[in-house]
PDB file of C-alpha atoms in Angstrom:
ATOM      1  CA  UNK A   1      64.110  51.732  57.033  1.00  0.00           C
ATOM      2  CA  UNK A   2      62.566  54.592  59.036  1.00  0.00           C
ATOM      3  CA  UNK A   3      64.878  57.042  57.259  1.00  0.00           C
ATOM      4  CA  UNK A   4      63.685  55.845  53.844  1.00  0.00           C
ATOM      5  CA  UNK A   5      60.055  56.047  54.954  1.00  0.00           C
ATOM      6  CA  UNK A   6      60.549  59.626  56.150  1.00  0.00           C
ATOM      7  CA  UNK A   7      62.416  60.517  52.962  1.00  0.00           C
ATOM      8  CA  UNK A   8      59.618  59.185  50.764  1.00  0.00           C
ATOM      9  CA  UNK A   9      56.870  60.813  52.836  1.00  0.00           C
ATOM     10  CA  UNK A  10      58.512  64.236  52.994  1.00  0.00           C
ATOM     11  CA  UNK A  11      59.593  63.973  49.368  1.00  0.00           C
ATOM     12  CA  UNK A  12      56.068  63.203  48.155  1.00  0.00           C
ATOM     13  CA  UNK A  13      54.616  66.122  50.112  1.00  0.00           C
ATOM     14  CA  UNK A  14      57.267  68.550  48.871  1.00  0.00           C
ATOM     15  CA  UNK A  15      57.134  67.409  45.235  1.00  0.00           C
ATOM     16  CA  UNK A  16      53.333  67.639  45.111  1.00  0.00           C
ATOM     17  CA  UNK A  17      53.326  71.044  46.814  1.00  0.00           C
ATOM     18  CA  UNK A  18      56.049  72.375  44.494  1.00  0.00           C
ATOM     19  CA  UNK A  19      54.170  71.105  41.439  1.00  0.00           C
ATOM     20  CA  UNK A  20      51.020  72.951  42.502  1.00  0.00           C
ATOM     21  CA  UNK A  21      52.972  76.139  43.265  1.00  0.00           C
ATOM     22  CA  UNK A  22      54.977  76.204  40.014  1.00  0.00           C
ATOM     23  CA  UNK A  23      51.945  75.192  37.934  1.00  0.00           C
ATOM     24  CA  UNK A  24      53.978  73.523  35.171  1.00  0.00           C
ATOM     25  CA  UNK A  25      52.081  70.388  34.048  1.00  0.00           C
ATOM     26  CA  UNK A  26      55.006  68.178  32.991  1.00  0.00           C
ATOM     27  CA  UNK A  27      56.949  69.147  36.088  1.00  0.00           C
ATOM     28  CA  UNK A  28      54.577  67.191  38.303  1.00  0.00           C
ATOM     29  CA  UNK A  29      55.332  63.649  37.056  1.00  0.00           C
ATOM     30  CA  UNK A  30      59.038  64.476  36.829  1.00  0.00           C
ATOM     31  CA  UNK A  31      59.234  65.745  40.406  1.00  0.00           C
ATOM     32  CA  UNK A  32      57.032  62.907  41.603  1.00  0.00           C
ATOM     33  CA  UNK A  33      59.241  60.277  39.974  1.00  0.00           C
ATOM     34  CA  UNK A  34      62.416  61.942  41.242  1.00  0.00           C
ATOM     35  CA  UNK A  35      61.432  61.196  44.845  1.00  0.00           C
ATOM     36  CA  UNK A  36      61.630  57.370  44.836  1.00  0.00           C
ATOM     37  CA  UNK A  37      63.994  56.781  41.903  1.00  0.00           C
ATOM     38  CA  UNK A  38      67.358  57.107  43.742  1.00  0.00           C
ATOM     39  CA  UNK A  39      66.157  54.584  46.332  1.00  0.00           C
ATOM     40  CA  UNK A  40      64.785  52.303  43.624  1.00  0.00           C
ATOM     41  CA  UNK A  41      67.960  52.478  41.529  1.00  0.00           C
ATOM     42  CA  UNK A  42      70.221  51.785  44.499  1.00  0.00           C
ATOM     43  CA  UNK A  43      68.164  48.758  45.541  1.00  0.00           C
ATOM     44  CA  UNK A  44      68.144  47.310  42.009  1.00  0.00           C
ATOM     45  CA  UNK A  45      71.868  47.920  41.601  1.00  0.00           C
ATOM     46  CA  UNK A  46      72.463  46.011  44.836  1.00  0.00           C
ATOM     47  CA  UNK A  47      70.183  43.235  43.533  1.00  0.00           C
ATOM     48  CA  UNK A  48      67.786  43.876  46.417  1.00  0.00           C
ATOM     49  CA  UNK A  49      64.784  43.453  44.136  1.00  0.00           C
ATOM     50  CA  UNK A  50      62.295  42.674  46.874  1.00  0.00           C
ATOM     51  CA  UNK A  51      63.122  45.907  48.708  1.00  0.00           C
ATOM     52  CA  UNK A  52      62.925  47.881  45.458  1.00  0.00           C
ATOM     53  CA  UNK A  53      59.482  46.437  44.775  1.00  0.00           C
ATOM     54  CA  UNK A  54      58.013  47.141  48.214  1.00  0.00           C
ATOM     55  CA  UNK A  55      59.466  50.651  48.505  1.00  0.00           C
ATOM     56  CA  UNK A  56      57.991  51.538  45.120  1.00  0.00           C
ATOM     57  CA  UNK A  57      54.629  50.126  46.154  1.00  0.00           C
ATOM     58  CA  UNK A  58      54.699  52.218  49.334  1.00  0.00           C
ATOM     59  CA  UNK A  59      55.647  55.291  47.303  1.00  0.00           C
ATOM     60  CA  UNK A  60      52.644  54.655  45.030  1.00  0.00           C
ATOM     61  CA  UNK A  61      50.343  54.726  48.050  1.00  0.00           C
ATOM     62  CA  UNK A  62      51.925  57.907  49.431  1.00  0.00           C
ATOM     63  CA  UNK A  63      51.837  59.621  46.036  1.00  0.00           C
ATOM     64  CA  UNK A  64      48.171  58.721  45.609  1.00  0.00           C
ATOM     65  CA  UNK A  65      47.228  60.109  49.020  1.00  0.00           C
ATOM     66  CA  UNK A  66      49.151  63.336  48.366  1.00  0.00           C
ATOM     67  CA  UNK A  67      47.562  63.939  44.952  1.00  0.00           C
ATOM     68  CA  UNK A  68      44.031  63.139  46.176  1.00  0.00           C
ATOM     69  CA  UNK A  69      44.394  65.502  49.152  1.00  0.00           C
ATOM     70  CA  UNK A  70      45.984  68.250  47.028  1.00  0.00           C
ATOM     71  CA  UNK A  71      43.227  67.934  44.422  1.00  0.00           C
ATOM     72  CA  UNK A  72      40.559  68.145  47.117  1.00  0.00           C
ATOM     73  CA  UNK A  73      42.178  71.294  48.564  1.00  0.00           C
ATOM     74  CA  UNK A  74      42.955  73.043  45.264  1.00  0.00           C
ATOM     75  CA  UNK A  75      40.850  71.472  42.491  1.00  0.00           C
ATOM     76  CA  UNK A  76      41.327  74.314  39.998  1.00  0.00           C
ATOM     77  CA  UNK A  77      45.101  74.202  40.307  1.00  0.00           C
ATOM     78  CA  UNK A  78      45.028  70.415  40.091  1.00  0.00           C
ATOM     79  CA  UNK A  79      43.050  70.619  36.849  1.00  0.00           C
ATOM     80  CA  UNK A  80      45.823  72.772  35.381  1.00  0.00           C
ATOM     81  CA  UNK A  81      48.869  70.820  36.541  1.00  0.00           C
ATOM     82  CA  UNK A  82      47.666  67.203  36.305  1.00  0.00           C
ATOM     83  CA  UNK A  83      47.899  66.221  32.673  1.00  0.00           C
ATOM     84  CA  UNK A  84      44.814  64.375  31.390  1.00  0.00           C
ATOM     85  CA  UNK A  85      43.139  64.752  34.772  1.00  0.00           C
ATOM     86  CA  UNK A  86      40.030  66.498  33.496  1.00  0.00           C
ATOM     87  CA  UNK A  87      39.671  64.504  30.264  1.00  0.00           C
ATOM     88  CA  UNK A  88      40.077  61.186  32.104  1.00  0.00           C
ATOM     89  CA  UNK A  89      37.551  62.256  34.735  1.00  0.00           C
ATOM     90  CA  UNK A  90      35.044  63.245  32.036  1.00  0.00           C
ATOM     91  CA  UNK A  91      35.582  59.879  30.352  1.00  0.00           C
ATOM     92  CA  UNK A  92      35.041  57.974  33.599  1.00  0.00           C
ATOM     93  CA  UNK A  93      31.946  59.928  34.573  1.00  0.00           C
ATOM     94  CA  UNK A  94      30.430  59.273  31.156  1.00  0.00           C
ATOM     95  CA  UNK A  95      31.087  55.562  31.603  1.00  0.00           C
ATOM     96  CA  UNK A  96      29.581  55.545  35.097  1.00  0.00           C
ATOM     97  CA  UNK A  97      26.417  57.344  33.985  1.00  0.00           C
ATOM     98  CA  UNK A  98      25.854  55.505  30.686  1.00  0.00           C
ATOM     99  CA  UNK A  99      27.878  52.280  30.794  1.00  0.00           C
ATOM    100  CA  UNK A 100      29.442  53.359  27.505  1.00  0.00           C
ATOM    101  CA  UNK A 101      33.127  53.890  26.811  1.00  0.00           C
ATOM    102  CA  UNK A 102      36.547  52.316  26.903  1.00  0.00           C
ATOM    103  CA  UNK A 103      36.473  51.263  30.547  1.00  0.00           C
ATOM    104  CA  UNK A 104      33.752  48.648  30.087  1.00  0.00           C
ATOM    105  CA  UNK A 105      34.576  47.448  26.560  1.00  0.00           C
ATOM    106  CA  UNK A 106      37.369  44.884  26.157  1.00  0.00           C
ATOM    107  CA  UNK A 107      37.883  45.598  22.450  1.00  0.00           C
ATOM    108  CA  UNK A 108      38.518  49.254  23.320  1.00  0.00           C
ATOM    109  CA  UNK A 109      40.567  49.078  26.512  1.00  0.00           C
ATOM    110  CA  UNK A 110      42.767  46.084  25.594  1.00  0.00           C
ATOM    111  CA  UNK A 111      44.768  47.824  22.808  1.00  0.00           C
ATOM    112  CA  UNK A 112      45.215  50.857  25.060  1.00  0.00           C
ATOM    113  CA  UNK A 113      46.439  48.700  27.958  1.00  0.00           C
ATOM    114  CA  UNK A 114      48.892  46.814  25.752  1.00  0.00           C
ATOM    115  CA  UNK A 115      50.189  50.064  24.255  1.00  0.00           C
ATOM    116  CA  UNK A 116      50.814  51.571  27.691  1.00  0.00           C
ATOM    117  CA  UNK A 117      52.530  48.410  28.888  1.00  0.00           C
ATOM    118  CA  UNK A 118      54.672  48.222  25.758  1.00  0.00           C
ATOM    119  CA  UNK A 119      55.800  51.845  26.105  1.00  0.00           C
ATOM    120  CA  UNK A 120      56.510  51.286  29.787  1.00  0.00           C
ATOM    121  CA  UNK A 121      58.627  48.179  29.098  1.00  0.00           C
ATOM    122  CA  UNK A 122      60.706  49.913  26.425  1.00  0.00           C
ATOM    123  CA  UNK A 123      61.337  52.908  28.669  1.00  0.00           C
ATOM    124  CA  UNK A 124      62.324  50.586  31.530  1.00  0.00           C
ATOM    125  CA  UNK A 125      65.060  48.895  29.518  1.00  0.00           C
ATOM    126  CA  UNK A 126      66.360  51.983  27.717  1.00  0.00           C
ATOM    127  CA  UNK A 127      66.392  54.337  30.718  1.00  0.00           C
ATOM    128  CA  UNK A 128      66.786  51.826  33.579  1.00  0.00           C
ATOM    129  CA  UNK A 129      63.173  52.610  34.528  1.00  0.00           C
ATOM    130  CA  UNK A 130      63.725  56.353  35.073  1.00  0.00           C
ATOM    131  CA  UNK A 131      61.582  57.596  32.152  1.00  0.00           C
ATOM    132  CA  UNK A 132      59.192  54.692  32.739  1.00  0.00           C
ATOM    133  CA  UNK A 133      58.661  55.949  36.282  1.00  0.00           C
ATOM    134  CA  UNK A 134      57.782  59.418  34.959  1.00  0.00           C
ATOM    135  CA  UNK A 135      55.327  57.783  32.548  1.00  0.00           C
ATOM    136  CA  UNK A 136      53.825  55.717  35.372  1.00  0.00           C
ATOM    137  CA  UNK A 137      53.612  58.736  37.684  1.00  0.00           C
ATOM    138  CA  UNK A 138      51.677  60.626  35.012  1.00  0.00           C
ATOM    139  CA  UNK A 139      49.103  57.801  34.813  1.00  0.00           C
ATOM    140  CA  UNK A 140      48.945  57.477  38.592  1.00  0.00           C
ATOM    141  CA  UNK A 141      48.340  61.220  38.985  1.00  0.00           C
ATOM    142  CA  UNK A 142      45.391  61.487  36.622  1.00  0.00           C
ATOM    143  CA  UNK A 143      43.797  58.412  38.188  1.00  0.00           C
ATOM    144  CA  UNK A 144      44.035  60.069  41.609  1.00  0.00           C
ATOM    145  CA  UNK A 145      42.656  63.339  40.243  1.00  0.00           C
ATOM    146  CA  UNK A 146      39.614  61.385  39.094  1.00  0.00           C
ATOM    147  CA  UNK A 147      39.228  59.662  42.477  1.00  0.00           C
ATOM    148  CA  UNK A 148      39.272  63.023  44.262  1.00  0.00           C
ATOM    149  CA  UNK A 149      36.657  64.417  41.872  1.00  0.00           C
ATOM    150  CA  UNK A 150      34.505  61.303  42.222  1.00  0.00           C
ATOM    151  CA  UNK A 151      34.439  61.605  46.007  1.00  0.00           C
ATOM    152  CA  UNK A 152      33.643  65.317  45.765  1.00  0.00           C
ATOM    153  CA  UNK A 153      30.773  64.847  43.273  1.00  0.00           C
ATOM    154  CA  UNK A 154      29.188  61.764  44.852  1.00  0.00           C
ATOM    155  CA  UNK A 155      26.040  61.658  46.948  1.00  0.00           C
ATOM    156  CA  UNK A 156      27.759  58.930  48.971  1.00  0.00           C
ATOM    157  CA  UNK A 157      31.377  60.090  49.258  1.00  0.00           C
ATOM    158  CA  UNK A 158      32.332  57.293  51.648  1.00  0.00           C
ATOM    159  CA  UNK A 159      31.239  54.691  49.086  1.00  0.00           C
ATOM    160  CA  UNK A 160      32.968  56.586  46.272  1.00  0.00           C
ATOM    161  CA  UNK A 161      36.187  56.638  48.311  1.00  0.00           C
ATOM    162  CA  UNK A 162      36.019  52.851  48.670  1.00  0.00           C
ATOM    163  CA  UNK A 163      35.173  52.209  45.018  1.00  0.00           C
ATOM    164  CA  UNK A 164      37.250  54.952  43.387  1.00  0.00           C
ATOM    165  CA  UNK A 165      40.412  52.923  42.994  1.00  0.00           C
ATOM    166  CA  UNK A 166      39.265  49.977  40.880  1.00  0.00           C
ATOM    167  CA  UNK A 167      40.619  46.540  41.880  1.00  0.00           C
ATOM    168  CA  UNK A 168      41.965  45.990  38.370  1.00  0.00           C
ATOM    169  CA  UNK A 169      43.824  49.311  38.514  1.00  0.00           C
ATOM    170  CA  UNK A 170      45.495  48.266  41.767  1.00  0.00           C
ATOM    171  CA  UNK A 171      46.513  44.976  40.171  1.00  0.00           C
ATOM    172  CA  UNK A 172      47.876  46.892  37.164  1.00  0.00           C
ATOM    173  CA  UNK A 173      50.023  49.151  39.355  1.00  0.00           C
ATOM    174  CA  UNK A 174      51.535  46.094  41.066  1.00  0.00           C
ATOM    175  CA  UNK A 175      52.224  44.556  37.657  1.00  0.00           C
ATOM    176  CA  UNK A 176      53.926  47.684  36.384  1.00  0.00           C
ATOM    177  CA  UNK A 177      56.099  47.993  39.499  1.00  0.00           C
ATOM    178  CA  UNK A 178      57.244  44.350  39.282  1.00  0.00           C
ATOM    179  CA  UNK A 179      57.975  44.826  35.587  1.00  0.00           C
ATOM    180  CA  UNK A 180      59.912  48.007  36.346  1.00  0.00           C
ATOM    181  CA  UNK A 181      62.082  46.149  38.849  1.00  0.00           C
ATOM    182  CA  UNK A 182      62.821  43.317  36.415  1.00  0.00           C
ATOM    183  CA  UNK A 183      63.543  45.485  33.386  1.00  0.00           C
ATOM    184  CA  UNK A 184      65.658  47.953  35.354  1.00  0.00           C
ATOM    185  CA  UNK A 185      67.826  44.973  36.234  1.00  0.00           C
ATOM    186  CA  UNK A 186      67.925  43.996  32.569  1.00  0.00           C
ATOM    187  CA  UNK A 187      68.810  47.566  31.587  1.00  0.00           C
ATOM    188  CA  UNK A 188      71.718  47.604  34.031  1.00  0.00           C
ATOM    189  CA  UNK A 189      72.982  44.298  32.657  1.00  0.00           C
ATOM    190  CA  UNK A 190      72.811  45.583  29.080  1.00  0.00           C
ATOM    191  CA  UNK A 191      74.648  48.751  30.086  1.00  0.00           C
ATOM    192  CA  UNK A 192      77.352  46.606  31.693  1.00  0.00           C
ATOM    193  CA  UNK A 193      77.737  44.559  28.493  1.00  0.00           C
ATOM    194  CA  UNK A 194      77.947  47.726  26.380  1.00  0.00           C
ATOM    195  CA  UNK A 195      80.878  48.760  28.555  1.00  0.00           C
ATOM    196  CA  UNK A 196      82.546  45.449  27.719  1.00  0.00           C
ATOM    197  CA  UNK A 197      82.098  44.006  31.195  1.00  0.00           C
ATOM    198  CA  UNK A 198      80.371  40.863  32.433  1.00  0.00           C
ATOM    199  CA  UNK A 199      77.118  41.485  34.379  1.00  0.00           C
ATOM    200  CA  UNK A 200      77.414  40.578  38.043  1.00  0.00           C
ATOM    201  CA  UNK A 201      73.740  39.688  38.411  1.00  0.00           C
ATOM    202  CA  UNK A 202      71.271  37.525  36.503  1.00  0.00           C
ATOM    203  CA  UNK A 203      68.120  38.969  34.974  1.00  0.00           C
ATOM    204  CA  UNK A 204      65.469  38.948  37.767  1.00  0.00           C
ATOM    205  CA  UNK A 205      62.996  36.942  35.684  1.00  0.00           C
ATOM    206  CA  UNK A 206      60.796  36.134  38.688  1.00  0.00           C
ATOM    207  CA  UNK A 207      59.689  39.762  38.860  1.00  0.00           C
ATOM    208  CA  UNK A 208      59.125  39.814  35.102  1.00  0.00           C
ATOM    209  CA  UNK A 209      56.803  36.817  35.435  1.00  0.00           C
ATOM    210  CA  UNK A 210      55.021  38.525  38.348  1.00  0.00           C
ATOM    211  CA  UNK A 211      54.666  41.703  36.305  1.00  0.00           C
ATOM    212  CA  UNK A 212      53.245  39.962  33.244  1.00  0.00           C
ATOM    213  CA  UNK A 213      50.966  37.840  35.417  1.00  0.00           C
ATOM    214  CA  UNK A 214      49.484  40.870  37.150  1.00  0.00           C
ATOM    215  CA  UNK A 215      49.038  42.758  33.872  1.00  0.00           C
ATOM    216  CA  UNK A 216      47.133  39.781  32.444  1.00  0.00           C
ATOM    217  CA  UNK A 217      45.103  39.549  35.673  1.00  0.00           C
ATOM    218  CA  UNK A 218      44.276  43.248  35.336  1.00  0.00           C
ATOM    219  CA  UNK A 219      42.725  42.621  31.911  1.00  0.00           C
ATOM    220  CA  UNK A 220      40.712  39.608  33.088  1.00  0.00           C
ATOM    221  CA  UNK A 221      39.481  41.255  36.303  1.00  0.00           C
ATOM    222  CA  UNK A 222      38.515  44.407  34.426  1.00  0.00           C
ATOM    223  CA  UNK A 223      36.582  42.471  31.793  1.00  0.00           C
ATOM    224  CA  UNK A 224      34.623  40.640  34.511  1.00  0.00           C
ATOM    225  CA  UNK A 225      34.132  43.348  37.147  1.00  0.00           C
ATOM    226  CA  UNK A 226      33.816  46.573  35.144  1.00  0.00           C
ATOM    227  CA  UNK A 227      30.049  46.198  34.461  1.00  0.00           C
ATOM    228  CA  UNK A 228      29.423  45.443  38.142  1.00  0.00           C
ATOM    229  CA  UNK A 229      31.667  48.289  39.310  1.00  0.00           C
ATOM    230  CA  UNK A 230      29.907  50.736  36.980  1.00  0.00           C
ATOM    231  CA  UNK A 231      26.571  50.057  38.679  1.00  0.00           C
ATOM    232  CA  UNK A 232      28.128  50.395  42.145  1.00  0.00           C
ATOM    233  CA  UNK A 233      29.744  53.694  41.178  1.00  0.00           C
ATOM    234  CA  UNK A 234      26.452  54.946  39.738  1.00  0.00           C
ATOM    235  CA  UNK A 235      24.820  54.221  43.095  1.00  0.00           C
ATOM    236  CA  UNK A 236      27.578  56.159  44.866  1.00  0.00           C
ATOM    237  CA  UNK A 237      27.330  59.066  42.448  1.00  0.00           C
ATOM    238  CA  UNK A 238      23.584  59.341  42.981  1.00  0.00           C
TER     239      UNK A 238
END
């Protein structure tokens, strides 16, 4: 357990540092995803779904910390290597200052959320979650770029640091990770059948239900809390 923790921590630091040094935008989510995937794949293959889920959740926290710190240290480089970082930040700041935009409008954010989740699910099954993890890392990175910029630009950085990661976004990440675990298991089973063999494990439907439940909760929480959060963020921004 300690070895895996050290591997993830060192891996996240090295992958983030390398991404900033090389300066190739698409390299960052690929390197980031490459850190936890071998551990994730091994756990799923062994049917240790609970371990796969919690290790991925821990990796998400470590990856977020690394990207936020790196962005704070080298914001110009971060703007170049984190795809959609600047455009997402501009979008969020506009919403905070005016209350207008996708973040606070259900009719606008719901289709986008469903599209992202649909793409993620397809990639999970087809690639045993490998490409899905790259896709998820990309989204995680630009969210953390925004959080770093929010803290930097705010009159009350301590409040911005608390509010920067929205509760619905946290719920969404948990939902995506649970879905990734379930559909990676499904992908392995399908691959086994293609080879003409009988799968040794059942589809981990419990994690699929958890994933769908959290994704639905994300939508509901966002619809209810976004207007309140916008006013809190405006207070932090000053």
